[in-house]
Structure formats: C-alpha cells, structure tokens
Coordinates of C-alpha atoms in Angstrom, one line a residue:
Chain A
X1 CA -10.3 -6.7 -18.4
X2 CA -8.5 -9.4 -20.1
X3 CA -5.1 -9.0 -21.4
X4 CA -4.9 -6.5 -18.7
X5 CA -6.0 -6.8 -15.2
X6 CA -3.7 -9.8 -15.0
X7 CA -0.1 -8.0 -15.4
X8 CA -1.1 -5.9 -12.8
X9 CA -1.3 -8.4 -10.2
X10 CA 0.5 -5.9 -6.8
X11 CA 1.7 -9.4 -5.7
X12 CA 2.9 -11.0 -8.7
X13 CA 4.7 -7.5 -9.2
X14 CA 6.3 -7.8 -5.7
X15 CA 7.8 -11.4 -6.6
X16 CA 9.2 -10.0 -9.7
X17 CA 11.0 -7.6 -7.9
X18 CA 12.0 -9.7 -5.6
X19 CA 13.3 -11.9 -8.2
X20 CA 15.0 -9.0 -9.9
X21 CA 16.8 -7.9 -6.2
X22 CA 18.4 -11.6 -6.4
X23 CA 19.7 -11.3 -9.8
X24 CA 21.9 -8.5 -8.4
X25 CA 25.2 -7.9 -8.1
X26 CA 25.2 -5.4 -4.6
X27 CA 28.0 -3.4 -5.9
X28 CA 27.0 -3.3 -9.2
X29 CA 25.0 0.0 -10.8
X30 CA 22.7 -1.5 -13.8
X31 CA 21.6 0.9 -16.3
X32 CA 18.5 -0.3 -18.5
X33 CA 17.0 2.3 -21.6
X34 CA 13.5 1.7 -22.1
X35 CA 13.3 2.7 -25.6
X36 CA 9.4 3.2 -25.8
X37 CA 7.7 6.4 -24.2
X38 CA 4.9 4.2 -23.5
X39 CA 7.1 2.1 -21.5
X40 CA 8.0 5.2 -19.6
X41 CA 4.7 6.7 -19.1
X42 CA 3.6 3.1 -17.4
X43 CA 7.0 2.7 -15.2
X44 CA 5.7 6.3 -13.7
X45 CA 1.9 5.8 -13.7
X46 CA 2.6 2.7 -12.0
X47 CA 5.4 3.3 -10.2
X48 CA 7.8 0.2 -11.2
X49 CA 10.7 2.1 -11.0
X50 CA 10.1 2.4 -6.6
X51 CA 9.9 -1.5 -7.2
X52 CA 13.1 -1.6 -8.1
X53 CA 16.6 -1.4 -6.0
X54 CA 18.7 1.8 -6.4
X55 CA 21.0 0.4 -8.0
X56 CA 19.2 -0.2 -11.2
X57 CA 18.5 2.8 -12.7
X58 CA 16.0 3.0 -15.4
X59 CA 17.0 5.3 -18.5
X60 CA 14.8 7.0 -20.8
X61 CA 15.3 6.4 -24.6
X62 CA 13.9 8.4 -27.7
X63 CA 11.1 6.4 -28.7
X64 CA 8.3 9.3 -28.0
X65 CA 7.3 10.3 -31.3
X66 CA 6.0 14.0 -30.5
X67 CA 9.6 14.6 -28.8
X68 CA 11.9 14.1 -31.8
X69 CA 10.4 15.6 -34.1
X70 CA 12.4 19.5 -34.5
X71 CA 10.9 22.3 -34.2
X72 CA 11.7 23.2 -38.3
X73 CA 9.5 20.6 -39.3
X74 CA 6.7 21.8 -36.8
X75 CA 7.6 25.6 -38.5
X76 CA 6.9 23.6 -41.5
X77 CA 3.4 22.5 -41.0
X78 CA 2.1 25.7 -39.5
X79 CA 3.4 27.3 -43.2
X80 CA 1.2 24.7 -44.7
X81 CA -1.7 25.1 -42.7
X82 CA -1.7 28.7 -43.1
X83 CA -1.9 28.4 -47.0
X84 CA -5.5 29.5 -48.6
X85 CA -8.0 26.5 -48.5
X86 CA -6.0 24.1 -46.4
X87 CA -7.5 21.8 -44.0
X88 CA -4.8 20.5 -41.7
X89 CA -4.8 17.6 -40.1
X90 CA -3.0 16.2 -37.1
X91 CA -2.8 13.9 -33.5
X92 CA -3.9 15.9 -30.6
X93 CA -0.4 15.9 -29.5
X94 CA 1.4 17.5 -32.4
X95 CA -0.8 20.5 -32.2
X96 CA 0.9 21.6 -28.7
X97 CA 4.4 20.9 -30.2
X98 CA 6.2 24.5 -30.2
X99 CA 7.5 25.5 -33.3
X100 CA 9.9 28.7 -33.2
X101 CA 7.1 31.0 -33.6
X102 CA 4.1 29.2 -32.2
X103 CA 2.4 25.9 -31.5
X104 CA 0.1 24.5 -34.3
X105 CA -3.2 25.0 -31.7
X106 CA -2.0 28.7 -31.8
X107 CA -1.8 28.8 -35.5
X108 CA -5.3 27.4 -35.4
X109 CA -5.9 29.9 -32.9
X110 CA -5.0 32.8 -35.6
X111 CA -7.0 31.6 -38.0
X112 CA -5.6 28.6 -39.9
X113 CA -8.0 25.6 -40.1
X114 CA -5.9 22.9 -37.4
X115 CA -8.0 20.0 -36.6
X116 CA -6.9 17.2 -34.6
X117 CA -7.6 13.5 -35.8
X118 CA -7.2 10.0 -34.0
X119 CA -6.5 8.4 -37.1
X120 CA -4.9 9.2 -40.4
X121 CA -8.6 7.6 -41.9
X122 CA -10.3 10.6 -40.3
X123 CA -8.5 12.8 -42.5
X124 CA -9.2 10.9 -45.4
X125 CA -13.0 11.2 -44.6
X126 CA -12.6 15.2 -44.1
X127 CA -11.5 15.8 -47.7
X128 CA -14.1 13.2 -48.9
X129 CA -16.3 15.9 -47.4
X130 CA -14.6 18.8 -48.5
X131 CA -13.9 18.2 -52.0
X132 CA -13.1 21.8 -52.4
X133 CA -9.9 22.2 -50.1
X134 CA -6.9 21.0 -49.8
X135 CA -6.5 18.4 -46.7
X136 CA -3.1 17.9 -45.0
X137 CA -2.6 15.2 -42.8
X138 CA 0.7 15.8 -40.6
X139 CA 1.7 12.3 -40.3
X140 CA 4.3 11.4 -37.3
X141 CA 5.3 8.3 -35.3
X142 CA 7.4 5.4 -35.7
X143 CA 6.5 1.9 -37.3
X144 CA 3.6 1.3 -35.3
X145 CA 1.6 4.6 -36.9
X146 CA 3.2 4.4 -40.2
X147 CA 1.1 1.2 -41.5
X148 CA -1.7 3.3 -40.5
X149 CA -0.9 6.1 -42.7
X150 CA -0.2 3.5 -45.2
X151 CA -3.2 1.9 -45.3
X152 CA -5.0 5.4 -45.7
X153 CA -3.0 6.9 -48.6
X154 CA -3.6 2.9 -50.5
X155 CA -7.5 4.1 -49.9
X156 CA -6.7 7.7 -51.0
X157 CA -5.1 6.4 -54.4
X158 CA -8.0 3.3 -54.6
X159 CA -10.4 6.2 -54.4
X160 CA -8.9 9.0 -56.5
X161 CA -9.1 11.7 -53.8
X162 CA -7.1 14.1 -54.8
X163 CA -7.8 16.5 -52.6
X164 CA -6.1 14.8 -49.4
X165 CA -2.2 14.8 -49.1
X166 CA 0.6 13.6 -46.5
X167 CA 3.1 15.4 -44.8
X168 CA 5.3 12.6 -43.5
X169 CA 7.5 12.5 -40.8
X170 CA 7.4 9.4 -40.0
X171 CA 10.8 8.1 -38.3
X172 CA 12.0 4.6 -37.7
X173 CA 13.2 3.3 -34.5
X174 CA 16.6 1.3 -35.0
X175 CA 19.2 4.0 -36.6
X176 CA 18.3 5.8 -33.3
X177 CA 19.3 3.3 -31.4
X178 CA 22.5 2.6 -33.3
X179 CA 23.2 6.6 -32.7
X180 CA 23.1 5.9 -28.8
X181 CA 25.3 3.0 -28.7
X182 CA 27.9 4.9 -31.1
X183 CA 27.6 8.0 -28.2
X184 CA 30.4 8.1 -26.0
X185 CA 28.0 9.8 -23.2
X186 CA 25.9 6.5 -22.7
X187 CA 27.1 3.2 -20.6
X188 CA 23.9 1.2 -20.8
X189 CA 23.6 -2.7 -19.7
X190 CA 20.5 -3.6 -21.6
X191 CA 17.6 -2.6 -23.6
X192 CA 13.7 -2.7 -22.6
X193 CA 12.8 -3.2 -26.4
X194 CA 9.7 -0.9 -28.3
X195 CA 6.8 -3.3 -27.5
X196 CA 4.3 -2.2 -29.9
X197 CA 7.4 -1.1 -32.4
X198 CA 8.0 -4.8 -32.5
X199 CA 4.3 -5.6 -33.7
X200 CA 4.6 -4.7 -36.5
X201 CA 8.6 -4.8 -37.1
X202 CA 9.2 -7.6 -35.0
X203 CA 12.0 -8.6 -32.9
X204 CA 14.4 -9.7 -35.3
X205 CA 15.7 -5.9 -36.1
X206 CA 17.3 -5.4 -32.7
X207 CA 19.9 -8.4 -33.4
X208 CA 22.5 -5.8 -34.0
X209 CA 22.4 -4.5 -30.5
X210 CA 23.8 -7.8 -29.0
X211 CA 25.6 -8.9 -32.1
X212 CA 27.5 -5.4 -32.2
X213 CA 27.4 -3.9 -29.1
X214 CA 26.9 -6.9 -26.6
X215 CA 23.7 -5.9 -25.1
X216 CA 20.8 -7.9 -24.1
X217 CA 17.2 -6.7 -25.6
X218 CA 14.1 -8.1 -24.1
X219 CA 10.9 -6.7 -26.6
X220 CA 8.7 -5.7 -23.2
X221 CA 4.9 -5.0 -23.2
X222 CA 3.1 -2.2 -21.4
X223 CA 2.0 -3.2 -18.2
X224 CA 3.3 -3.4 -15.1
X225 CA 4.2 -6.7 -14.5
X226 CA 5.7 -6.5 -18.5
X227 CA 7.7 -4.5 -17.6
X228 CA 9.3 -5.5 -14.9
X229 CA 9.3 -8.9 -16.2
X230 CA 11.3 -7.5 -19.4
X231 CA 13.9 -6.4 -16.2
X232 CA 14.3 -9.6 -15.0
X233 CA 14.9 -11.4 -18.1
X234 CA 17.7 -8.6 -19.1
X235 CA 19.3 -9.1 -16.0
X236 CA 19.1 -12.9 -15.8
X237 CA 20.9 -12.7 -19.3
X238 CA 23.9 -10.5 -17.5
X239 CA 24.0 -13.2 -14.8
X240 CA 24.2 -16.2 -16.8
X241 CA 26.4 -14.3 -19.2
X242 CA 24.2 -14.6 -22.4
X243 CA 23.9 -11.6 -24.8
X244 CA 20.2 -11.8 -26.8
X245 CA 17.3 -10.4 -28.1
X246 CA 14.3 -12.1 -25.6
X247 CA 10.6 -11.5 -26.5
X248 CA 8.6 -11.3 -23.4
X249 CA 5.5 -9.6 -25.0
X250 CA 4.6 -12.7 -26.8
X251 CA 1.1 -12.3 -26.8
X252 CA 1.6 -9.3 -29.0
X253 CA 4.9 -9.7 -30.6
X254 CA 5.8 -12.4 -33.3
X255 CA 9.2 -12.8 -33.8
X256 CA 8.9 -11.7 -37.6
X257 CA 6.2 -8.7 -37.1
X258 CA 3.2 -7.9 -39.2
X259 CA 4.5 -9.2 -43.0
X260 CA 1.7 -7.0 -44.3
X261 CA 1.9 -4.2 -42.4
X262 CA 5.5 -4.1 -43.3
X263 CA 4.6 -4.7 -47.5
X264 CA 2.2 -2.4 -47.5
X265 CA 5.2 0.2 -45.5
X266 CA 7.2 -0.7 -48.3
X267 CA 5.1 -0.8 -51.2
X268 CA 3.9 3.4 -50.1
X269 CA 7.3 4.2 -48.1
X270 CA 11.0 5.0 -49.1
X271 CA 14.1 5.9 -47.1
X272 CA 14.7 9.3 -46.6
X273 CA 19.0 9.6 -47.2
X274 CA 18.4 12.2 -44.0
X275 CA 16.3 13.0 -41.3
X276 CA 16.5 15.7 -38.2
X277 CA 15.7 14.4 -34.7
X278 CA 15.4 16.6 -32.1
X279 CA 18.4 16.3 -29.6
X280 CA 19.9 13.3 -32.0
X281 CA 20.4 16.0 -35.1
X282 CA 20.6 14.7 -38.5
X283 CA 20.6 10.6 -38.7
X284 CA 21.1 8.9 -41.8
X285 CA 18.5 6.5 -43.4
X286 CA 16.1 7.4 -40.3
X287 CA 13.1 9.1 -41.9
X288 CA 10.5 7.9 -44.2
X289 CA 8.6 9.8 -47.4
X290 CA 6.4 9.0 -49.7
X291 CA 8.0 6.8 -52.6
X292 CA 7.4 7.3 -56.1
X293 CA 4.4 5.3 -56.4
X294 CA 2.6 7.9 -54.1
X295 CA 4.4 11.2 -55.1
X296 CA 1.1 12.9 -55.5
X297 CA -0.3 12.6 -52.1
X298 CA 3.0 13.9 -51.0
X299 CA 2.3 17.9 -49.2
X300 CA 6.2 18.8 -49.3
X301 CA 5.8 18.8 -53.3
X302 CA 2.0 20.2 -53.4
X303 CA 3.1 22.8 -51.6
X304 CA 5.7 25.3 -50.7
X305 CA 7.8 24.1 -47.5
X306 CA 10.3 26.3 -46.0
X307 CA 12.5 23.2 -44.4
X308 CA 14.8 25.3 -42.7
X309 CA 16.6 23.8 -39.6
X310 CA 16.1 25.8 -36.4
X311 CA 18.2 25.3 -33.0
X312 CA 15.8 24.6 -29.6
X313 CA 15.4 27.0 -27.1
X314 CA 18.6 27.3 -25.3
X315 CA 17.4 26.9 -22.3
X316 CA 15.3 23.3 -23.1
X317 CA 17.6 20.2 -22.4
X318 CA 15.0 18.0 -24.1
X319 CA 18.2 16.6 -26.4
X320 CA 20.0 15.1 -23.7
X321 CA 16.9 13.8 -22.0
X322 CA 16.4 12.0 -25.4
X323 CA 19.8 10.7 -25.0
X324 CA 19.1 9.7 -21.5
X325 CA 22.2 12.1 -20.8
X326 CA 20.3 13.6 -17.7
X327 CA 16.9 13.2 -16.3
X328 CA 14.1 15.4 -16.6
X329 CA 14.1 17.2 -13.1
X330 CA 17.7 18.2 -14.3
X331 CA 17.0 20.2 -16.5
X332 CA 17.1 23.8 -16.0
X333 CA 13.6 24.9 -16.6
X334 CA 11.7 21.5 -15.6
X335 CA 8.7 22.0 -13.7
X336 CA 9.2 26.0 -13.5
X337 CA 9.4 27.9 -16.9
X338 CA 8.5 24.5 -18.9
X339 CA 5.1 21.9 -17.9
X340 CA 2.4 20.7 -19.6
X341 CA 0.5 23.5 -20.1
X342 CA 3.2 25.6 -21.6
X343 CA 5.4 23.4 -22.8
X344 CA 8.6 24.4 -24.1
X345 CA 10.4 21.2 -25.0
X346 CA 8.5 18.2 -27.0
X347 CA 9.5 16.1 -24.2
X348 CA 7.1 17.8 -21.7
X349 CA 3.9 17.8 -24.3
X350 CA 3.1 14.5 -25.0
X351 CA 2.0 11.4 -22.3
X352 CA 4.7 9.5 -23.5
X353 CA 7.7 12.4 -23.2
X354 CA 9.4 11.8 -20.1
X355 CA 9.5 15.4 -18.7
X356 CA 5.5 15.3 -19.2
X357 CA 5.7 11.4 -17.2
X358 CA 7.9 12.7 -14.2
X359 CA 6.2 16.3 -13.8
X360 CA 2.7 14.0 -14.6
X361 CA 3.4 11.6 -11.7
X362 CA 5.1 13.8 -9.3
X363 CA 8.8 12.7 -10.0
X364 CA 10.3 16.4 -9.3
X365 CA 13.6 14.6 -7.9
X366 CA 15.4 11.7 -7.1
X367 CA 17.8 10.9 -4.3
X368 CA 18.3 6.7 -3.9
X369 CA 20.5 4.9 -1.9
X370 CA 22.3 2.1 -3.6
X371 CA 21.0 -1.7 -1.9
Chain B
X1 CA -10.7 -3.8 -28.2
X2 CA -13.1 -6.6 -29.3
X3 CA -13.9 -7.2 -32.8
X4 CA -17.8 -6.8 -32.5
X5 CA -19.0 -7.5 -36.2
X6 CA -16.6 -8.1 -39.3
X7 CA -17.2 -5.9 -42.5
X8 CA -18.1 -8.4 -45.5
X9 CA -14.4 -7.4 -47.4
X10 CA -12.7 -8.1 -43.8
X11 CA -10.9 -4.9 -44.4
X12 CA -13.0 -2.7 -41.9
X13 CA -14.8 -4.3 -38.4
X14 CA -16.6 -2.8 -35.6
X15 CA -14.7 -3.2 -32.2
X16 CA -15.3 -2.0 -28.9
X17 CA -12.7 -1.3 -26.3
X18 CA -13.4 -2.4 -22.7
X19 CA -16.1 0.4 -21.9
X20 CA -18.4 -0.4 -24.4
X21 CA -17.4 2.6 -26.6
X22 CA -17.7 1.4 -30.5
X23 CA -14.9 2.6 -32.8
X24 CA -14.4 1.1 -36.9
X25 CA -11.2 0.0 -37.3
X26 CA -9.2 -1.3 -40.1
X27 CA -8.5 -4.9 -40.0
X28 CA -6.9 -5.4 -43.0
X29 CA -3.4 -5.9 -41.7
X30 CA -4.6 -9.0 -39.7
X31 CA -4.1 -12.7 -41.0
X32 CA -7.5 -14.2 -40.0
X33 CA -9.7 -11.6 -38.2
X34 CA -12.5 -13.0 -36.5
X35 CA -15.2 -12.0 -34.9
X36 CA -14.7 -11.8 -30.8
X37 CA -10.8 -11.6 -31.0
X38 CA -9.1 -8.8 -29.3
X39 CA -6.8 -6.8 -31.3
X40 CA -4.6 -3.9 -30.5
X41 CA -5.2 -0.7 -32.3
X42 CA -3.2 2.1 -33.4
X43 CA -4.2 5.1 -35.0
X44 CA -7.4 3.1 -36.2
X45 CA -5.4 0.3 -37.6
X46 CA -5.4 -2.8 -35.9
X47 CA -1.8 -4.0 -35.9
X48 CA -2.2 -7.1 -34.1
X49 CA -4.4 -10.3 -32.5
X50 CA -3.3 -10.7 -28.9
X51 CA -2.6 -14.4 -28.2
X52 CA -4.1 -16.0 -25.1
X53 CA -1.2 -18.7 -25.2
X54 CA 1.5 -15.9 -25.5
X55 CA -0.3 -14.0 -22.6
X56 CA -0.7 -17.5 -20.1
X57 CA 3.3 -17.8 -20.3

C-alpha cells in the first residue's frame, strides 16, 4: 500500500536503530515524550520501543483524546442524553468512557438513545432524518477532529437544521504541553511531535518548546520507520548540540498547517478561559466552544448541564500516566481490576490510551538493562 | 484513501481506502483536490494530500 508498506521496511527499521544506538552517549539515560496516542499505539503494535537501547526510554504524553477528558464532562453528556427526545451522538470510544455513575453505552443500555458515529456529518444526517428530536453530537478530540466538527456545524447553519446541536469538548494540544514542561516531576530530552495534530496546525506552534524550554521537537508520522526516524533526528539534534522544531512527516505536514482548516476553526471556534483535563486539572486557554456566531448549535445552552467537577476513582493512576509520571503496568489496578473490557481509567478504553496499548500488546512489565 | 470521483462543488468526493471499501468524505479543506490523490482522513474530513516528494525523502 503506498504511503505505507514502505516505512515498514524490518531492515530499513534495523538501520535506523542502529543509527540511533550510535548517536548515544553509553552513560547517558534519554527520555523522549511522544505526545500523540497514535504514536504510542504504533511504537507497541510494532514494537519500536524493543528497537531501541535501554537507555532511551520512551514516555507517554497526553495527546489521547478519550483519556483527558474528566469524568464530569462524561456525567454531563449522559444528563443530556437522558433528556426526553434526544438523540445522542458520539465516537465509539467515548461511549465506554466511565462517568461517576456509568459509561454512556450503559446509559444507552437504560434506555437513553446513544448512538455511535464515525463522523460529526453522520450526526448531521440523523437529525436531517429526525426532524422531530433533538440531536446531540458529543464532539471530542484535538485539532485534528475539531475542523471536522467545524465543517459540519458551517453545513448545519447553511442548512437551517435546527434540530442538531454540539456539545464541545474539543481541547488543543500546546497549553498541555506547556503544563508538562512547567511540572517539576518530568525531565524529558525531547519531543516526538502530534503528527496528524501538525496537519492541520502545523509545526510552527511547537517553537516555544525549544525557544523556552530548550528541547528538540521532531513533528513524527505514524509508522514505524516515522517513528523511529523522528528518534534519530531528536537525538542527532542533542549530539550536535542544536535545539529545533524538525518535520520528519513531510509528506503529511506543511510547516504552516491547513490555512482553511484553521479559518474555518476560527471563524466557528473560541477559547474557552478554562478547561478540565483529566490528570492535568484545570488549564487555562485549553478548551474550545462554540463562538458567538454559532451559539445556537451550542447543547450546553439548549440544555440543562450539571458541569460539576468529579475526582477519579482513587484507585485509577490514569493522571500520572498522562503526565508520563509512571507507566501503565505501575499502576495499582492495571491489568487486574482495570482492562479493556471494564475499564476504569480513560487511559485503558481507547486504542490510543496507553494502558489499553501496553495491556493491548502484552507490555505487563518492564525490566531493561542500560547498553 | 484514494479520491475515486470528485463531487461537482469539490466539497464532497468519493474515496476508497486500501480495501476497496467506499466512504464520502469532505474535501473541502484541501487546496486542489483531484481525482486519484490520496488524502488522509479524519472524522470524514480529509485534512490533508500526502506528498509523494515529502514521502521519497
């Protein structure tokens, strides 16, 4: 398959790595976030990280977009989707993402009218069909989905549905990042940037992290060899001392994103002053609603939403395996009270959380020697 | 996925992914769709025209 079956050439991957075990310093312990669950779900599918040498350990960063979101704003939806008449709408995903008192796919279980969509457009086309209820589309994910939901609420409006409305929670992936380098926890030597983030973004918003904070970014695409390609480059930048934000998922990636996928983001989207992250808490100017413009389609003012913040499980570590603060298999009820099929922690529902990749692909534990 | 056939507004196209399985996707975020260039999709949005140049280096 082209674009595909070529980055993930076994002996092109071997010479990487064996480019990346000569770009090391023996006694030196490298520590690289990959800031993408996608990028984490491959590195286990394909196992890069037994590619690499021990000493350069591979940290998991919070760019799953099922795992942040809180388990409020979950409580939040299955309030809406319980109301008389409502249709709601969501990713497959989202439905399995615990809320305090249940799951979505158990409130739809109960009763209430769930139905999972691959695309904010499907939603749009139930309430064209159901011009007697109310249709809800749950709408998650960072800048790549958001041009998505975009695009369908420009149609909504073009149309005059009235009938269809947005519940966004829709996050953006930078003021994150900033959060991590302000934590005191985290020493990390470089960043494996968002791949399909940058599509539509670009590369140009992760300037701060080596302007600010001295790190190296290399903007990575999803396959193997990407990936550990995007390695190499991040440690070749340590070794000749440089500090920048490299693209190595050019065939993807321009340096300046999608211009009209980010007008059209701005022209439907404004800043939240607040948003809750799971694990992160409360960052500022990290969410996005609905602006002005779009008020109507927005479900948070057609409808009656509790918002009230509720604390995870005590027992689910998911926050500090956002932060990259421990790894999945340390976490106290990985693998035995908490797996896929009764999830208790968003990291262990979606593909892309990295308690669902480890328990996934049989990484229960980790014991490495250092090269 | 492929774009298979090109709505006349060039806001929607047929693509196919590399099964053969046929999806309509919106292409309106493109600069020049055409037809027979692969694009990656996202929540039926294509975000993107993958560059064979980019990919070769």
């Amino acid at each position: 398959m082209r674009f595909v079956d070529e980055f993930r050439d076994a002996a092109l991957g071997r010479a990487v790595a064996a480019e990346i075990l000569s770009l090391l310093e023996p006694e030196r312990r490298y520590k690289v976030m990959e800031v993408c669950g996608g990028h984490t779900h491959s590195i286990y599918k394909y196992g890069v990280d037994d590619l690499l040498p021990a000493n350069v350990e591979l940290v998991h960063g919070p760019g799953c977009p099922v795992c942040v979101i809180p388990m409020g704003r979950v409580d939040d939806g299955i309030v809406v989707a319980r109301e008389e008449g409502v249709i709601f709408t969501c990713f497959g995903d989202m439905m399995r993402v615990p809320g305090s008192e249940g799951s979505l796919l158990e409130a739809k279980a109960a009763g209430a009218d769930v139905r999972m969509v691959y695309s904010p457009l499907d939603a749009l086309r139930i309430a064209r069909q159901n011009p007697d209820r109310e249709v809800v589309f749950f709408a998650i994910g960072f800048e790549t989905t958001a041009p998505s939901t975009a695009l369908t609420l420009k149609r909504a409006k073009a149309e005059n549905v009235t009938n269809f409305s947005c519940m966004c929670s829709h996050v953006t992936i930078v003021p994150p990042l900033r959060a991590l380098l302000e934590s005191p926890d985290l020493r990390l030597d470089g960043f494996i940037g968002p791949g399909h983030v940058a599509t539509v973004v670009g590369a140009r918003p992760f300037e701060f992290i080596p302007a600010d904070y001295g790190k190296p970014v290399v903007v990575a695409g999803f396959e193997p060899l990407d990936i550990l390609q995007s390695i190499a480059m991040i440690l070749q930048q340590l070794e000749d001392g440089r500090c920048e934000v490299e693209n190595q998922y050019k065939r993807v990636v321009p340096y300046e994103g999608n211009l009209r996928a980010l007008e059209v983001m701005g022209e439907v989207f404004e800043l939240r002053p607040h948003f809750e992250w799971r694990g992160l808490g409360f960052i500022s100017q990290s969410g996005l609603k609905l602006g002005e413009a779009y008020a109507e389609f927005d479900a948070e003012l057609r409808f009656r939403v509790p918002g009230v913040r509720v604390a995870d499980p005590k027992a689910c570590q998911c926050g500090e395996v956002l932060k990259g603060v421990i790894k999945p298999w340390e976490c106290k009820v990985f693998g035995t009270a908490c797996t896929p099929e009764r999830p208790i922690g968003t990291c262990m529902v979606s593909s892309e959380g990295a308690c669902a990749a480890y328990y996934n692909f049989g990484r229960f534990a980790r014991e490495r020697e250092v090269v | 996925m492929t774009i298979v056939r090109l709505g006349g507004d060039h806001e929607l196209a047929l693509c196919a992914d590399a099964d053969g399985v046929r999806q309509t996707v919106e292409v309106g975020l493109l600069d020049d769709p055409t037809e027979g260039a692969a694009v990656l999709v996202h929540a039926g949005v294509a975000i993107a025209a993958l560059d064979q140049h980019g990919a070769s280096r």
